[in-house]
mmCIF file of C-alpha atoms in Angstrom:
data_model
loop_
_atom_site.group_PDB
_atom_site.id
_atom_site.type_symbol
_atom_site.label_atom_id
_atom_site.label_comp_id
_atom_site.label_asym_id
_atom_site.label_seq_id
_atom_site.Cartn_x
_atom_site.Cartn_y
_atom_site.Cartn_z
ATOM 1 C CA LEU A 1 41.549 -18.259 -1.097
ATOM 2 C CA ASN A 2 42.633 -17.450 -4.515
ATOM 3 C CA PHE A 3 40.145 -15.647 -6.613
ATOM 4 C CA LYS A 4 39.857 -14.543 -10.125
ATOM 5 C CA ALA A 5 37.008 -12.006 -10.763
ATOM 6 C CA LYS A 6 34.398 -13.386 -13.158
ATOM 7 C CA GLY A 7 31.408 -12.090 -11.496
ATOM 8 C CA MET A 8 30.348 -11.324 -7.963
ATOM 9 C CA ASN A 9 26.910 -10.977 -6.319
ATOM 10 C CA ILE A 10 26.164 -9.012 -3.207
ATOM 11 C CA VAL A 11 23.429 -10.497 -0.876
ATOM 12 C CA GLU A 12 21.792 -9.054 1.967
ATOM 13 C CA VAL A 13 22.163 -11.172 5.170
ATOM 14 C CA THR A 14 18.280 -12.437 5.818
ATOM 15 C CA SER A 15 18.502 -16.086 6.638
ATOM 16 C CA ALA A 16 20.133 -18.481 8.940
ATOM 17 C CA GLU A 17 22.460 -19.790 6.069
ATOM 18 C CA HIS A 18 23.592 -16.307 5.342
ATOM 19 C CA ARG A 19 24.359 -15.746 9.146
ATOM 20 C CA ARG A 20 26.296 -18.504 9.014
ATOM 21 C CA GLU A 21 28.458 -17.393 6.062
ATOM 22 C CA PHE A 22 28.662 -14.062 7.585
ATOM 23 C CA THR A 23 30.266 -15.783 10.613
ATOM 24 C CA GLU A 24 32.339 -18.291 8.888
ATOM 25 C CA LEU A 25 34.315 -16.093 6.504
ATOM 26 C CA PRO A 26 36.777 -14.781 8.785
ATOM 27 C CA LYS A 27 37.732 -18.258 10.040
ATOM 28 C CA ARG A 28 38.572 -19.107 6.450
ATOM 29 C CA LEU A 29 40.416 -15.959 5.784
ATOM 30 C CA TYR A 30 42.646 -16.112 8.794
ATOM 31 C CA LYS A 31 43.186 -19.910 8.870
ATOM 32 C CA GLY A 32 46.817 -20.416 9.914
ATOM 33 C CA ASP A 33 47.603 -16.912 11.075
ATOM 34 C CA PRO A 34 49.019 -17.591 14.450
ATOM 35 C CA TYR A 35 47.662 -14.299 16.002
ATOM 36 C CA TRP A 36 44.151 -14.174 14.911
ATOM 37 C CA VAL A 37 41.450 -15.198 17.526
ATOM 38 C CA SER A 38 38.065 -15.860 16.410
ATOM 39 C CA PRO A 39 35.480 -13.985 18.289
ATOM 40 C CA LEU A 40 32.811 -15.949 19.935
ATOM 41 C CA ASP A 41 30.052 -16.501 17.291
ATOM 42 C CA LYS A 42 27.363 -15.461 19.770
ATOM 43 C CA VAL A 43 29.103 -12.175 20.621
ATOM 44 C CA ALA A 44 29.471 -11.007 17.020
ATOM 45 C CA GLU A 45 25.985 -12.090 16.050
ATOM 46 C CA ALA A 46 24.444 -10.348 19.199
ATOM 47 C CA VAL A 47 25.565 -7.066 17.562
ATOM 48 C CA PHE A 48 22.954 -7.505 14.963
ATOM 49 C CA ASP A 49 20.010 -8.813 17.281
ATOM 50 C CA PRO A 50 17.573 -5.873 18.186
ATOM 51 C CA ALA A 51 16.680 -7.789 21.232
ATOM 52 C CA GLY A 52 19.931 -7.832 22.509
ATOM 53 C CA ASN A 53 21.666 -4.765 21.101
ATOM 54 C CA ILE A 54 20.506 -1.529 22.675
ATOM 55 C CA ALA A 55 21.875 0.369 19.710
ATOM 56 C CA PHE A 56 18.629 -0.689 18.023
ATOM 57 C CA ARG A 57 16.753 1.804 20.210
ATOM 58 C CA HIS A 58 18.035 4.583 18.348
ATOM 59 C CA GLY A 59 19.313 3.031 14.967
ATOM 60 C CA VAL A 60 19.294 0.701 12.316
ATOM 61 C CA ALA A 61 21.682 -1.958 10.865
ATOM 62 C CA THR A 62 21.907 -4.259 7.893
ATOM 63 C CA ARG A 63 24.717 -6.447 6.530
ATOM 64 C CA TRP A 64 25.669 -8.334 3.318
ATOM 65 C CA ILE A 65 27.783 -11.091 2.004
ATOM 66 C CA LEU A 66 29.703 -11.085 -1.297
ATOM 67 C CA VAL A 67 29.508 -14.196 -3.274
ATOM 68 C CA ASP A 68 31.584 -15.237 -6.445
ATOM 69 C CA ASP A 69 30.160 -16.774 -9.398
ATOM 70 C CA GLY A 70 31.219 -20.205 -8.084
ATOM 71 C CA GLY A 71 29.141 -19.690 -4.960
ATOM 72 C CA ALA A 72 31.981 -19.029 -2.764
ATOM 73 C CA VAL A 73 31.734 -16.153 -0.223
ATOM 74 C CA ILE A 74 34.518 -13.876 -0.534
ATOM 75 C CA GLY A 75 33.537 -10.754 1.464
ATOM 76 C CA ARG A 76 31.203 -9.309 4.086
ATOM 77 C CA VAL A 77 30.472 -5.920 5.338
ATOM 78 C CA ALA A 78 27.712 -4.107 7.575
ATOM 79 C CA ALA A 79 26.447 -0.684 7.603
ATOM 80 C CA PHE A 80 24.406 1.099 10.556
ATOM 81 C CA ILE A 81 23.116 4.482 11.554
ATOM 82 C CA ASP A 82 23.297 5.300 15.161
ATOM 83 C CA GLU A 83 21.031 8.391 15.413
ATOM 84 C CA ILE A 84 22.584 9.785 18.606
ATOM 85 C CA ARG A 85 26.035 9.606 17.139
ATOM 86 C CA SER A 86 24.926 10.628 13.722
ATOM 87 C CA LYS A 87 23.342 13.856 14.963
ATOM 88 C CA ALA A 88 26.639 14.752 17.141
ATOM 89 C CA ASN A 89 28.526 15.168 14.006
ATOM 90 C CA ARG A 90 28.563 18.330 11.623
ATOM 91 C CA GLN A 91 26.825 16.067 9.139
ATOM 92 C CA PRO A 92 24.835 13.143 9.025
ATOM 93 C CA THR A 93 27.256 10.139 9.609
ATOM 94 C CA GLY A 94 26.714 6.526 9.479
ATOM 95 C CA GLY A 95 29.079 3.532 10.025
ATOM 96 C CA LEU A 96 30.649 0.594 8.145
ATOM 97 C CA GLY A 97 31.961 -2.334 9.967
ATOM 98 C CA PHE A 98 32.753 -6.040 10.268
ATOM 99 C CA PHE A 99 34.562 -5.646 6.918
ATOM 100 C CA GLU A 100 36.471 -8.712 5.744
ATOM 101 C CA VAL A 101 37.436 -9.631 2.140
ATOM 102 C CA ILE A 102 39.932 -11.543 0.084
ATOM 103 C CA GLU A 103 42.909 -9.857 -1.427
ATOM 104 C CA SER A 104 41.147 -8.207 -4.247
ATOM 105 C CA GLU A 105 40.330 -4.431 -4.538
ATOM 106 C CA GLU A 106 37.344 -5.088 -6.755
ATOM 107 C CA ALA A 107 35.525 -6.942 -4.267
ATOM 108 C CA ALA A 108 36.822 -4.720 -1.392
ATOM 109 C CA PHE A 109 35.065 -1.552 -3.390
ATOM 110 C CA ILE A 110 31.945 -3.605 -4.249
ATOM 111 C CA LEU A 111 31.618 -3.857 -0.315
ATOM 112 C CA PHE A 112 32.309 -0.284 0.404
ATOM 113 C CA ASN A 113 29.811 0.698 -2.439
ATOM 114 C CA THR A 114 27.112 -1.341 -1.120
ATOM 115 C CA ALA A 115 27.369 0.326 2.302
ATOM 116 C CA ARG A 116 27.802 3.880 1.027
ATOM 117 C CA LYS A 117 24.678 3.222 -1.094
ATOM 118 C CA TRP A 118 22.631 2.042 1.902
ATOM 119 C CA LEU A 119 23.818 4.982 4.136
ATOM 120 C CA THR A 120 23.306 7.625 1.231
ATOM 121 C CA GLU A 121 19.630 6.332 0.587
ATOM 122 C CA ARG A 122 19.065 7.051 4.266
ATOM 123 C CA GLY A 123 20.479 10.718 4.303
ATOM 124 C CA MET A 124 24.086 10.063 5.358
ATOM 125 C CA LYS A 125 26.554 12.554 4.303
ATOM 126 C CA ALA A 126 29.625 10.689 5.786
ATOM 127 C CA MET A 127 30.630 7.122 6.579
ATOM 128 C CA ASP A 128 33.055 6.151 9.311
ATOM 129 C CA GLY A 129 34.805 2.908 9.594
ATOM 130 C CA PRO A 130 35.612 0.198 10.400
ATOM 131 C CA ILE A 131 33.507 0.685 13.526
ATOM 132 C CA ASN A 132 30.874 -1.140 15.750
ATOM 133 C CA PHE A 133 27.269 -0.761 15.850
ATOM 134 C CA GLY A 134 27.472 -0.260 19.702
ATOM 135 C CA GLU A 135 30.172 0.802 22.062
ATOM 136 C CA ASN A 136 33.844 1.649 20.926
ATOM 137 C CA ASP A 137 35.637 -1.121 23.418
ATOM 138 C CA ASN A 138 34.706 -3.707 20.724
ATOM 139 C CA PHE A 139 35.006 -4.165 16.964
ATOM 140 C CA TRP A 140 36.507 -0.667 16.588
ATOM 141 C CA GLY A 141 39.186 0.534 14.316
ATOM 142 C CA LEU A 142 41.502 -1.094 11.558
ATOM 143 C CA LEU A 143 44.721 -2.576 12.656
ATOM 144 C CA VAL A 144 47.561 -1.088 10.603
ATOM 145 C CA GLU A 145 50.606 -1.650 13.011
ATOM 146 C CA GLY A 146 51.462 -4.114 15.445
ATOM 147 C CA PHE A 147 50.247 -7.547 14.043
ATOM 148 C CA THR A 148 50.597 -9.311 17.288
ATOM 149 C CA HIS A 149 48.283 -11.088 19.960
ATOM 150 C CA PRO A 150 45.059 -9.057 19.898
ATOM 151 C CA GLY A 151 43.408 -8.155 23.318
ATOM 152 C CA PHE A 152 39.728 -9.459 23.639
ATOM 153 C CA GLY A 153 37.228 -6.968 21.743
ATOM 154 C CA MET A 154 40.336 -5.334 19.766
ATOM 155 C CA PRO A 155 40.159 -5.913 16.126
ATOM 156 C CA TYR A 156 42.840 -7.879 14.024
ATOM 157 C CA HIS A 157 42.884 -7.593 10.342
ATOM 158 C CA LYS A 158 44.751 -8.381 6.865
ATOM 159 C CA ARG A 159 47.577 -6.021 6.174
ATOM 160 C CA TYR A 160 46.140 -5.367 2.777
ATOM 161 C CA TYR A 161 42.931 -3.759 4.254
ATOM 162 C CA ARG A 162 44.417 -0.366 4.857
ATOM 163 C CA LYS A 163 45.374 0.133 1.105
ATOM 164 C CA PHE A 164 41.751 -0.688 0.145
ATOM 165 C CA PHE A 165 40.207 1.839 2.525
ATOM 166 C CA GLU A 166 42.794 4.657 1.523
ATOM 167 C CA ASP A 167 42.482 3.933 -2.243
ATOM 168 C CA TYR A 168 38.785 4.043 -2.020
ATOM 169 C CA GLY A 169 38.804 7.589 -0.489
ATOM 170 C CA PHE A 170 38.708 7.045 3.222
ATOM 171 C CA ARG A 171 41.033 9.384 5.198
ATOM 172 C CA THR A 172 42.235 8.988 8.947
ATOM 173 C CA TYR A 173 39.656 10.450 11.222
ATOM 174 C CA PHE A 174 41.677 9.415 14.344
ATOM 175 C CA GLU A 175 44.364 7.066 15.364
ATOM 176 C CA GLN A 176 43.872 4.635 18.201
ATOM 177 C CA TYR A 177 46.973 3.485 20.348
ATOM 178 C CA SER A 178 47.418 0.317 22.557
ATOM 179 C CA TYR A 179 50.125 0.476 25.021
ATOM 180 C CA HIS A 180 51.691 -2.670 26.544
ATOM 181 C CA LYS A 181 53.352 -2.883 30.072
ATOM 182 C CA ASP A 182 55.401 -5.710 31.413
ATOM 183 C CA ILE A 183 53.841 -6.264 34.996
ATOM 184 C CA THR A 184 56.409 -8.905 36.108
ATOM 185 C CA SER A 185 59.258 -6.585 37.499
ATOM 186 C CA VAL A 186 59.385 -5.701 41.038
ATOM 187 C CA GLU A 187 58.615 -2.026 40.739
ATOM 188 C CA VAL A 188 55.857 -2.744 38.195
ATOM 189 C CA PHE A 189 55.186 1.240 38.130
ATOM 190 C CA PRO A 190 57.647 4.079 38.242
ATOM 191 C CA GLU A 191 58.813 5.321 41.878
ATOM 192 C CA ARG A 192 57.546 8.901 41.253
ATOM 193 C CA PHE A 193 54.135 7.247 40.473
ATOM 194 C CA MET A 194 54.143 5.524 43.739
ATOM 195 C CA LYS A 195 55.133 8.669 45.820
ATOM 196 C CA ILE A 196 52.410 10.554 44.299
ATOM 197 C CA ALA A 197 49.818 7.691 44.897
ATOM 198 C CA GLU A 198 51.028 7.416 48.527
ATOM 199 C CA TRP A 199 50.471 10.917 49.047
ATOM 200 C CA ILE A 200 47.057 10.947 47.684
ATOM 201 C CA THR A 201 45.879 7.906 49.732
ATOM 202 C CA ARG A 202 46.759 9.757 52.748
ATOM 203 C CA ARG A 203 44.763 12.749 52.150
ATOM 204 C CA PRO A 204 41.782 13.184 54.277
ATOM 205 C CA GLY A 205 38.387 12.083 52.446
ATOM 206 C CA TYR A 206 39.928 9.649 49.662
ATOM 207 C CA THR A 207 38.998 6.106 49.649
ATOM 208 C CA PHE A 208 39.411 3.356 47.140
ATOM 209 C CA ARG A 209 37.227 0.392 46.629
ATOM 210 C CA HIS A 210 37.456 -2.513 44.079
ATOM 211 C CA PHE A 211 34.286 -3.842 42.268
ATOM 212 C CA GLU A 212 32.175 -6.368 44.182
ATOM 213 C CA TYR A 213 29.819 -8.217 41.708
ATOM 214 C CA ARG A 214 27.316 -8.702 44.654
ATOM 215 C CA HIS A 215 27.000 -4.936 44.950
ATOM 216 C CA ARG A 216 27.080 -4.545 41.351
ATOM 217 C CA ASP A 217 24.106 -1.866 41.195
ATOM 218 C CA LYS A 218 25.959 0.666 43.448
ATOM 219 C CA PHE A 219 29.192 0.235 41.239
ATOM 220 C CA VAL A 220 27.038 0.551 38.197
ATOM 221 C CA ALA A 221 25.575 3.656 39.364
ATOM 222 C CA ASP A 222 29.022 4.965 40.317
ATOM 223 C CA MET A 223 30.427 4.197 37.123
ATOM 224 C CA VAL A 224 27.576 5.895 35.066
ATOM 225 C CA GLU A 225 28.059 8.893 37.117
ATOM 226 C CA ILE A 226 31.960 9.194 36.600
ATOM 227 C CA TYR A 227 31.653 8.239 32.996
ATOM 228 C CA ASN A 228 28.739 10.859 31.929
ATOM 229 C CA THR A 229 30.475 13.584 34.179
ATOM 230 C CA THR A 230 33.968 12.965 32.516
ATOM 231 C CA TRP A 231 33.157 12.385 28.916
ATOM 232 C CA ALA A 232 30.103 14.790 28.453
ATOM 233 C CA VAL A 233 32.824 17.616 28.817
ATOM 234 C CA PHE A 234 35.513 15.845 26.498
ATOM 235 C CA LYS A 235 33.724 14.548 23.795
ATOM 236 C CA GLU A 236 31.428 16.503 21.263
ATOM 237 C CA ASP A 237 29.689 13.197 20.144
ATOM 238 C CA PHE A 238 28.934 12.078 23.676
ATOM 239 C CA THR A 239 26.589 9.379 24.167
ATOM 240 C CA PRO A 240 25.542 8.726 27.847
ATOM 241 C CA LEU A 241 26.412 5.385 29.240
ATOM 242 C CA ASP A 242 23.365 3.302 29.543
ATOM 243 C CA PRO A 243 23.062 1.399 32.854
ATOM 244 C CA ASP A 244 21.233 -1.487 31.455
ATOM 245 C CA MET A 245 23.960 -1.988 28.757
ATOM 246 C CA LEU A 246 26.557 -1.843 31.691
ATOM 247 C CA ARG A 247 24.537 -4.231 33.500
ATOM 248 C CA ASN A 248 24.436 -6.655 30.383
ATOM 249 C CA THR A 249 28.155 -6.334 29.908
ATOM 250 C CA LEU A 250 29.003 -7.530 33.682
ATOM 251 C CA LYS A 251 26.433 -10.272 33.278
ATOM 252 C CA GLU A 252 28.104 -11.548 30.100
ATOM 253 C CA ALA A 253 31.480 -11.006 31.531
ATOM 254 C CA ARG A 254 30.743 -12.470 34.894
ATOM 255 C CA ALA A 255 32.664 -16.040 34.096
ATOM 256 C CA PHE A 256 36.131 -14.355 33.635
ATOM 257 C CA ILE A 257 36.228 -10.906 35.080
ATOM 258 C CA ASP A 258 38.402 -10.207 38.285
ATOM 259 C CA ASP A 259 36.626 -8.064 40.613
ATOM 260 C CA GLU A 260 40.083 -6.757 42.065
ATOM 261 C CA LEU A 261 41.095 -5.345 38.570
ATOM 262 C CA ILE A 262 38.206 -2.867 38.615
ATOM 263 C CA TRP A 263 39.039 0.243 40.986
ATOM 264 C CA TYR A 264 37.160 3.183 42.094
ATOM 265 C CA ALA A 265 38.127 6.462 43.647
ATOM 266 C CA TYR A 266 36.057 8.330 46.117
ATOM 267 C CA HIS A 267 36.458 11.809 47.622
ATOM 268 C CA ASN A 268 33.954 12.243 50.704
ATOM 269 C CA ASP A 269 32.082 9.292 49.418
ATOM 270 C CA ARG A 270 31.497 10.821 46.050
ATOM 271 C CA PRO A 271 32.765 8.451 43.013
ATOM 272 C CA VAL A 272 35.436 10.522 41.125
ATOM 273 C CA ALA A 273 37.503 8.100 39.178
ATOM 274 C CA VAL A 274 37.295 4.506 37.785
ATOM 275 C CA PHE A 275 39.784 2.346 36.085
ATOM 276 C CA VAL A 276 38.367 -0.980 34.344
ATOM 277 C CA ILE A 277 40.647 -3.994 33.540
ATOM 278 C CA PHE A 278 39.492 -7.333 32.102
ATOM 279 C CA PRO A 279 41.623 -10.459 31.945
ATOM 280 C CA ASP A 280 42.589 -11.152 28.204
ATOM 281 C CA LEU A 281 39.726 -13.614 27.342
ATOM 282 C CA ASN A 282 41.220 -14.156 24.001
ATOM 283 C CA GLN A 283 43.883 -16.383 25.721
ATOM 284 C CA ILE A 284 41.222 -18.954 26.303
ATOM 285 C CA ILE A 285 38.629 -18.548 23.310
ATOM 286 C CA ARG A 286 41.564 -18.782 20.929
ATOM 287 C CA HIS A 287 41.166 -22.422 21.204
ATOM 288 C CA PHE A 288 37.286 -22.438 20.576
ATOM 289 C CA ASN A 289 37.098 -21.389 17.131
ATOM 290 C CA GLY A 290 34.331 -19.226 18.058
ATOM 291 C CA ARG A 291 32.036 -21.970 19.382
ATOM 292 C CA LEU A 292 31.179 -22.257 23.016
ATOM 293 C CA THR A 293 29.929 -25.981 23.103
ATOM 294 C CA PRO A 294 29.270 -27.792 26.260
ATOM 295 C CA TRP A 295 33.004 -29.192 25.921
ATOM 296 C CA ASN A 296 34.408 -25.911 25.542
ATOM 297 C CA MET A 297 32.635 -24.643 28.260
ATOM 298 C CA ILE A 298 34.358 -27.293 30.561
ATOM 299 C CA ARG A 299 37.589 -26.296 28.959
ATOM 300 C CA PHE A 300 36.904 -22.720 29.811
ATOM 301 C CA ALA A 301 36.308 -23.408 33.203
ATOM 302 C CA TRP A 302 39.695 -25.485 33.657
ATOM 303 C CA TYR A 303 41.821 -22.709 31.563
ATOM 304 C CA ARG A 304 40.400 -20.132 34.065
ATOM 305 C CA LEU A 305 41.191 -22.046 37.310
ATOM 306 C CA THR A 306 44.715 -22.770 35.935
ATOM 307 C CA HIS A 307 45.077 -18.944 35.285
ATOM 308 C CA LYS A 308 45.772 -19.151 31.489
ATOM 309 C CA MET A 309 44.686 -15.589 31.207
ATOM 310 C CA THR A 310 48.180 -13.917 31.977
ATOM 311 C CA ARG A 311 47.332 -10.837 30.165
ATOM 312 C CA VAL A 312 45.142 -7.958 31.088
ATOM 313 C CA ARG A 313 43.290 -5.219 29.120
ATOM 314 C CA ALA A 314 42.356 -1.707 30.382
ATOM 315 C CA LEU A 315 39.091 -1.063 28.951
ATOM 316 C CA VAL A 316 37.793 2.235 30.659
ATOM 317 C CA ALA A 317 39.522 5.008 32.713
ATOM 318 C CA GLY A 318 37.803 8.170 33.802
ATOM 319 C CA VAL A 319 38.345 10.873 36.140
ATOM 320 C CA ILE A 320 35.841 13.741 36.550
ATOM 321 C CA PRO A 321 37.205 17.078 35.631
ATOM 322 C CA ALA A 322 37.494 18.407 38.846
ATOM 323 C CA TYR A 323 39.978 15.851 39.901
ATOM 324 C CA GLN A 324 41.967 15.417 36.987
ATOM 325 C CA ASN A 325 45.860 16.298 37.204
ATOM 326 C CA SER A 326 45.470 15.644 40.976
ATOM 327 C CA GLY A 327 47.399 12.333 40.824
ATOM 328 C CA ILE A 328 44.393 10.387 41.671
ATOM 329 C CA GLU A 329 45.324 7.953 38.631
ATOM 330 C CA SER A 330 48.413 7.108 40.422
ATOM 331 C CA ALA A 331 46.648 6.269 43.581
ATOM 332 C CA ILE A 332 44.537 3.783 41.628
ATOM 333 C CA PHE A 333 47.570 2.242 40.006
ATOM 334 C CA LEU A 334 48.874 1.688 43.500
ATOM 335 C CA GLN A 335 45.778 -0.319 44.365
ATOM 336 C CA LEU A 336 46.645 -2.328 41.077
ATOM 337 C CA PHE A 337 50.214 -2.683 42.059
ATOM 338 C CA HIS A 338 49.305 -4.660 45.210
ATOM 339 C CA VAL A 339 46.876 -6.938 43.366
ATOM 340 C CA PHE A 340 49.592 -7.676 40.624
ATOM 341 C CA ARG A 341 51.965 -8.364 43.518
ATOM 342 C CA ARG A 342 49.645 -10.875 44.903
ATOM 343 C CA LYS A 343 48.332 -12.412 41.592
ATOM 344 C CA ARG A 344 51.669 -13.106 40.018
ATOM 345 C CA TYR A 345 50.099 -14.893 37.063
ATOM 346 C CA TYR A 346 49.386 -11.664 35.534
ATOM 347 C CA LYS A 347 52.313 -10.840 33.184
ATOM 348 C CA GLU A 348 51.102 -8.143 31.015
ATOM 349 C CA LEU A 349 48.902 -5.120 30.931
ATOM 350 C CA GLU A 350 47.414 -3.706 27.623
ATOM 351 C CA LEU A 351 46.220 -0.050 27.758
ATOM 352 C CA SER A 352 43.858 -0.021 24.829
ATOM 353 C CA TRP A 353 42.712 2.083 23.344
ATOM 354 C CA VAL A 354 43.798 5.792 23.753
ATOM 355 C CA GLY A 355 42.879 8.051 20.781
ATOM 356 C CA ASP A 356 45.427 10.506 19.235
ATOM 357 C CA PHE A 357 43.104 13.186 20.448
ATOM 358 C CA ASN A 358 43.785 12.436 24.107
ATOM 359 C CA PRO A 359 47.463 13.514 24.809
ATOM 360 C CA LYS A 360 46.653 13.481 28.858
ATOM 361 C CA MET A 361 46.030 9.899 28.667
ATOM 362 C CA ILE A 362 48.987 9.093 26.329
ATOM 363 C CA GLY A 363 51.364 11.020 28.663
ATOM 364 C CA ILE A 364 49.968 8.921 31.824
ATOM 365 C CA TYR A 365 50.596 5.613 29.930
ATOM 366 C CA GLU A 366 54.059 6.529 28.866
ATOM 367 C CA ALA A 367 54.943 8.010 32.310
ATOM 368 C CA LEU A 368 53.910 4.432 33.554
ATOM 369 C CA GLY A 369 56.513 3.075 31.147
ATOM 370 C CA ALA A 370 54.313 1.429 28.757
ATOM 371 C CA GLN A 371 55.366 1.085 25.435
ATOM 372 C CA LYS A 372 53.036 1.829 22.295
ATOM 373 C CA ALA A 373 52.408 -1.542 20.568
ATOM 374 C CA LYS A 374 49.532 -1.293 18.331
ATOM 375 C CA THR A 375 48.096 1.332 16.072
ATOM 376 C CA HIS A 376 44.425 1.148 14.670
ATOM 377 C CA MET A 377 42.742 3.769 12.581
ATOM 378 C CA THR A 378 39.195 4.947 12.367
ATOM 379 C CA PHE A 379 38.538 6.270 8.979
ATOM 380 C CA ARG A 380 35.923 8.630 7.525
ATOM 381 C CA TYR A 381 34.694 8.716 3.967
ATOM 382 C CA LEU A 382 32.745 11.884 2.913
ATOM 383 C CA ILE A 383 29.828 10.786 0.756
ATOM 384 C CA ASP A 384 29.091 14.558 0.101
ATOM 385 C CA ASP A 385 32.566 15.546 -1.021
ATOM 386 C CA ARG A 386 31.671 19.084 -1.047
ATOM 387 C CA LEU A 387 32.033 19.107 2.652
ATOM 388 C CA PRO A 388 35.192 19.772 4.426
ATOM 389 C CA PHE A 389 37.318 17.067 5.959
ATOM 390 C CA ARG A 390 38.502 17.689 9.670
ATOM 391 C CA MET A 391 40.170 14.919 11.751
ATOM 392 C CA TYR A 392 38.426 14.360 15.183
ATOM 393 C CA LYS A 393 41.331 16.296 17.244
ATOM 394 C CA GLU A 394 40.716 19.422 14.737
ATOM 395 C CA GLU A 395 37.095 19.108 15.183
ATOM 396 C CA MET A 396 37.607 19.108 18.927
ATOM 397 C CA ALA A 397 39.700 22.319 18.677
ATOM 398 C CA GLU A 398 37.299 23.981 16.681
ATOM 399 C CA ASN A 399 34.367 23.151 18.907
ATOM 400 C CA LEU A 400 36.256 24.313 21.940
ATOM 401 C CA ALA A 401 37.039 27.691 20.097
ATOM 402 C CA GLU A 402 33.292 27.917 19.205
ATOM 403 C CA ARG A 403 32.190 27.425 22.874
ATOM 404 C CA GLN A 404 34.670 29.752 24.250
ATOM 405 C CA ALA A 405 33.589 32.408 21.772
ATOM 406 C CA LYS A 406 30.099 31.906 22.677
ATOM 407 C CA GLN A 407 30.816 32.298 26.505
ATOM 408 C CA GLY A 408 32.942 35.356 25.822
ATOM 409 C CA GLY A 409 30.103 36.848 23.896
#
C-alpha cells in the first residue's frame, strides 16, 4: 500500500460497509507476512457489540476508518471509556485500540488526534493504548520485540508503529513479556520444581483437579473466588471478574479448549490457585483469513482431531495471597507435566503475558527455564500535560506506601 498524502478523511464507523472496511484493512496491510494471523472476524466485531460485550454495561466505545482522497481505507482506530478502569486511575483515563495504519506518520497522527479529541470531549485526562475494550488477555499492547508467531489473542503489529506512538508523545506505562518453553524434553520442568511439587501434593488437605466442562458452574465460581481474592490485593485498578463473562468465554472456547490444561488447587476444599492454558487456536485459524465459513468449520474439526495445535498459551495464573510463595505453583506444574507426557503433540508452552510490575511471576517463569521471547508495550498519553507521568509499577509503589502510611496512622 503505497500512499502519497493529498487528502485524508476520518469516517466514523456507522454502517455495515464501514464495519467491513474496518475488518478488512489489516488483511491488506499484513498480506504476505508469514507470521500475522487474522483474528476471526466475528471475534473482533464482538468487541463493538453492546449486546455481546459486557464492557458496555459501564462504558462506551466508537471507532473510525481513515480514507484517502482516492477512496482507499488507509487506517483505523477505536476509542473507549471503561468507567471502572477510568475511576481506578489518578485521573480519568480512556483507551485507544485496534490501531492499524499504512506507513505514514501523518495518517497515524490523524488517528491519534481523533481518539484524543473524542476522549477529551468526554472528560478524559489520559489515554492508554493500544488496549482492548474488555479483558486484557486479548488485543492488548503493542508488539515491539519478538516478531514471530503470535499466540491466540496476542497482538501482532507492524514494526513502524512504535515510532508513531513515541513520536506522538505516548510513553511506556508498562511492558508485557511473553515467555516460551519447549515442553518436548524428558524433564519439561526443572528437577527442583518437581521436588517442591511432590512435597506439596503429599501435604494433608491439598488436592488438585482439572476443569470439567460439564461441571463448569462450580469451576467458574472457584475461578471467580481465586481471581477476585488475588487481584483485589495486587491491582489498584482491579475490576472484579464477572461470572457471566467467564461463562461466555468458556462457551465460545468450548470447541478447542482442553479440560486437562486448566488446573485448580484446593486446600481443605477451598479453591486457592488456578492456572489456565488454552491450545493455540491461531495454528488453525491462520488458514481461514478471519472467516468461519461452513467449509472452514469442517476444516477446523479436522485440524483439531489431527492435533494441529501443538502450542499452548497460559492465559491466567492466580494464587490467593495466603498461599503465595508456598510452592503451590510448582504442584500445579506437576499436574501439567503428567498431561504433557501423555499428550506428546503439545510441543511449546507460551506464558503470556506477565507485566514488568510482577517480578514474582517473572521469577517463576524464568525458574521454569522459559525464555523471554516477546515484548509488548502499553503506552500512556497525558491529554492534560500538567499531570505527572508515572509508570504503572511506580504508581503501585506509591499506592502501597500510601496504604501503609494510613494503616500506620
